[in-house]
PDB file of C-alpha atoms in Angstrom:
ATOM      1  CA  MET A   1     123.753 204.126  84.085  1.00 58.00           C
ATOM      2  CA  PRO A   2     123.964 200.363  83.417  1.00 66.00           C
ATOM      3  CA  ASP A   3     124.619 199.037  79.940  1.00 68.00           C
ATOM      4  CA  TRP A   4     121.577 196.838  79.137  1.00 68.00           C
ATOM      5  CA  THR A   5     123.094 195.602  75.879  1.00 73.00           C
ATOM      6  CA  LEU A   6     125.193 193.158  77.896  1.00 70.00           C
ATOM      7  CA  LEU A   7     121.986 191.292  78.758  1.00 73.00           C
ATOM      8  CA  LEU A   8     120.865 190.856  75.147  1.00 77.00           C
ATOM      9  CA  PRO A   9     122.777 187.627  74.333  1.00 81.00           C
ATOM     10  CA  GLY A  10     121.512 185.837  77.433  1.00 79.00           C
ATOM     11  CA  THR A  11     117.977 187.125  76.903  1.00 80.00           C
ATOM     12  CA  ALA A  12     118.002 185.948  73.286  1.00 83.00           C
ATOM     13  CA  LEU A  13     119.287 182.517  74.306  1.00 81.00           C
ATOM     14  CA  TRP A  14     116.643 182.128  77.001  1.00 81.00           C
ATOM     15  CA  ALA A  15     113.941 183.313  74.585  1.00 83.00           C
ATOM     16  CA  LEU A  16     115.116 180.687  72.096  1.00 81.00           C
ATOM     17  CA  ALA A  17     115.114 177.996  74.772  1.00 82.00           C
ATOM     18  CA  LEU A  18     111.662 178.980  76.050  1.00 81.00           C
ATOM     19  CA  TYR A  19     109.944 179.792  72.737  1.00 80.00           C
ATOM     20  CA  VAL A  20     108.254 176.444  72.119  1.00 77.00           C
ATOM     21  CA  PRO A  21     107.174 175.722  75.712  1.00 80.00           C
ATOM     22  CA  LEU A  22     105.741 179.227  76.096  1.00 80.00           C
ATOM     23  CA  SER A  23     104.040 179.421  72.716  1.00 76.00           C
ATOM     24  CA  ALA A  24     102.127 176.173  73.244  1.00 77.00           C
ATOM     25  CA  PRO A  25      99.634 177.609  75.786  1.00 79.00           C
ATOM     26  CA  LEU A  26      98.608 180.429  73.460  1.00 81.00           C
ATOM     27  CA  THR A  27      95.631 178.403  72.218  1.00 82.00           C
ATOM     28  CA  ARG A  28      93.186 180.852  73.817  1.00 82.00           C
ATOM     29  CA  LEU A  29      94.641 183.698  71.758  1.00 84.00           C
ATOM     30  CA  GLU A  30      94.493 181.483  68.685  1.00 84.00           C
ATOM     31  CA  GLN A  31      90.805 180.797  69.327  1.00 85.00           C
ATOM     32  CA  VAL A  32      90.028 184.492  69.774  1.00 85.00           C
ATOM     33  CA  LEU A  33      91.879 185.340  66.573  1.00 83.00           C
ATOM     34  CA  ALA A  34      90.047 182.599  64.653  1.00 85.00           C
ATOM     35  CA  GLU A  35      86.713 184.099  65.684  1.00 87.00           C
ATOM     36  CA  GLY A  36      87.801 187.633  64.735  1.00 84.00           C
ATOM     37  CA  PRO A  37      87.679 189.443  61.406  1.00 88.00           C
ATOM     38  CA  LEU A  38      91.397 189.161  60.564  1.00 84.00           C
ATOM     39  CA  GLU A  39      92.647 187.179  57.597  1.00 89.00           C
ATOM     40  CA  GLU A  40      94.467 183.926  58.331  1.00 87.00           C
ATOM     41  CA  GLY A  41      97.867 185.346  57.367  1.00 89.00           C
ATOM     42  CA  MET A  42      97.426 188.255  59.775  1.00 90.00           C
ATOM     43  CA  GLN A  43      96.231 185.875  62.486  1.00 88.00           C
ATOM     44  CA  GLN A  44      99.369 183.753  62.114  1.00 89.00           C
ATOM     45  CA  ALA A  45     101.636 186.813  62.105  1.00 91.00           C
ATOM     46  CA  LEU A  46      99.989 188.170  65.259  1.00 90.00           C
ATOM     47  CA  LEU A  47     100.224 184.781  66.956  1.00 87.00           C
ATOM     48  CA  VAL A  48     103.940 184.481  66.124  1.00 87.00           C
ATOM     49  CA  LEU A  49     104.626 188.035  67.321  1.00 90.00           C
ATOM     50  CA  ALA A  50     102.749 187.388  70.574  1.00 89.00           C
ATOM     51  CA  SER A  51     104.661 184.174  71.247  1.00 86.00           C
ATOM     52  CA  LEU A  52     107.983 185.890  70.448  1.00 85.00           C
ATOM     53  CA  ALA A  53     107.159 188.801  72.753  1.00 88.00           C
ATOM     54  CA  LEU A  54     106.195 186.386  75.531  1.00 87.00           C
ATOM     55  CA  ALA A  55     109.398 184.371  75.070  1.00 86.00           C
ATOM     56  CA  LEU A  56     111.540 187.522  75.041  1.00 86.00           C
ATOM     57  CA  GLY A  57     109.855 188.873  78.168  1.00 88.00           C
ATOM     58  CA  VAL A  58     110.227 185.646  80.090  1.00 88.00           C
ATOM     59  CA  GLY A  59     113.740 185.205  78.706  1.00 85.00           C
ATOM     60  CA  ALA A  60     114.735 188.645  79.978  1.00 85.00           C
ATOM     61  CA  LEU A  61     113.277 187.956  83.424  1.00 87.00           C
ATOM     62  CA  THR A  62     114.956 184.538  83.560  1.00 85.00           C
ATOM     63  CA  ASN A  63     118.300 185.990  82.517  1.00 82.00           C
ATOM     64  CA  LEU A  64     118.027 188.833  85.045  1.00 82.00           C
ATOM     65  CA  GLY A  65     116.955 186.489  87.836  1.00 84.00           C
ATOM     66  CA  LEU A  66     119.706 183.966  87.213  1.00 81.00           C
ATOM     67  CA  GLY A  67     122.280 186.720  86.738  1.00 80.00           C
ATOM     68  CA  TRP A  68     121.247 188.281  90.025  1.00 80.00           C
ATOM     69  CA  ALA A  69     121.159 184.990  91.924  1.00 84.00           C
ATOM     70  CA  LEU A  70     124.224 183.263  90.493  1.00 81.00           C
ATOM     71  CA  GLY A  71     126.347 186.003  88.972  1.00 76.00           C
ATOM     72  CA  PRO A  72     126.320 187.948  85.712  1.00 69.00           C
ATOM     73  CA  GLY A  73     127.882 185.316  83.458  1.00 75.00           C
ATOM     74  CA  TRP A  74     125.833 182.398  84.707  1.00 75.00           C
ATOM     75  CA  GLY A  75     122.515 183.551  83.271  1.00 75.00           C
ATOM     76  CA  THR A  76     123.936 183.574  79.755  1.00 75.00           C
ATOM     77  CA  SER A  77     125.861 180.322  80.259  1.00 79.00           C
ATOM     78  CA  LEU A  78     122.746 178.511  81.441  1.00 77.00           C
ATOM     79  CA  GLY A  79     120.857 180.027  78.500  1.00 78.00           C
ATOM     80  CA  VAL A  80     123.350 178.440  76.103  1.00 79.00           C
ATOM     81  CA  MET A  81     122.915 175.091  77.828  1.00 80.00           C
ATOM     82  CA  ALA A  82     119.100 175.344  77.757  1.00 79.00           C
ATOM     83  CA  ALA A  83     119.054 176.287  74.057  1.00 78.00           C
ATOM     84  CA  LEU A  84     121.423 173.440  73.164  1.00 78.00           C
ATOM     85  CA  TYR A  85     119.361 171.028  75.261  1.00 77.00           C
ATOM     86  CA  GLY A  86     116.243 171.952  73.271  1.00 75.00           C
ATOM     87  CA  LEU A  87     118.133 171.643  69.997  1.00 75.00           C
ATOM     88  CA  PHE A  88     119.489 168.239  70.991  1.00 76.00           C
ATOM     89  CA  TRP A  89     116.062 166.854  71.870  1.00 72.00           C
ATOM     90  CA  GLY A  90     114.526 168.421  68.767  1.00 73.00           C
ATOM     91  CA  LEU A  91     117.068 166.726  66.535  1.00 73.00           C
ATOM     92  CA  ALA A  92     116.741 163.458  68.441  1.00 74.00           C
ATOM     93  CA  SER A  93     112.970 163.457  67.948  1.00 76.00           C
ATOM     94  CA  LEU A  94     113.444 163.757  64.168  1.00 75.00           C
ATOM     95  CA  ARG A  95     115.026 160.335  64.094  1.00 75.00           C
ATOM     96  CA  GLY A  96     111.786 158.826  65.373  1.00 65.00           C
ATOM     97  CA  GLU A  97     113.486 156.677  67.969  1.00 59.00           C
ATOM     98  CA  PRO A  98     112.536 156.843  71.660  1.00 54.00           C
TER      99      PRO A  98
END
């Protein structure tokens, strides 16, 4: 039986790298929640949980696909690079310079 815990670091890194791009298109869910009977705090919590679940799911598939195609260590290594790339551009945008 394979040990799936070895995939957790790469999956978490890919989920971190893909969180913002994947959570942006959830506007339809946000609209449905706004029209529903839930309080605003519950709506925000549900929206965050949905975007986290989506990022983790896609992160796991990305990590598995890259690990299968390139080798087991490459999926995690590319996840580190993608997460650092997002962090770099996020910090660079805070400076307000193009």
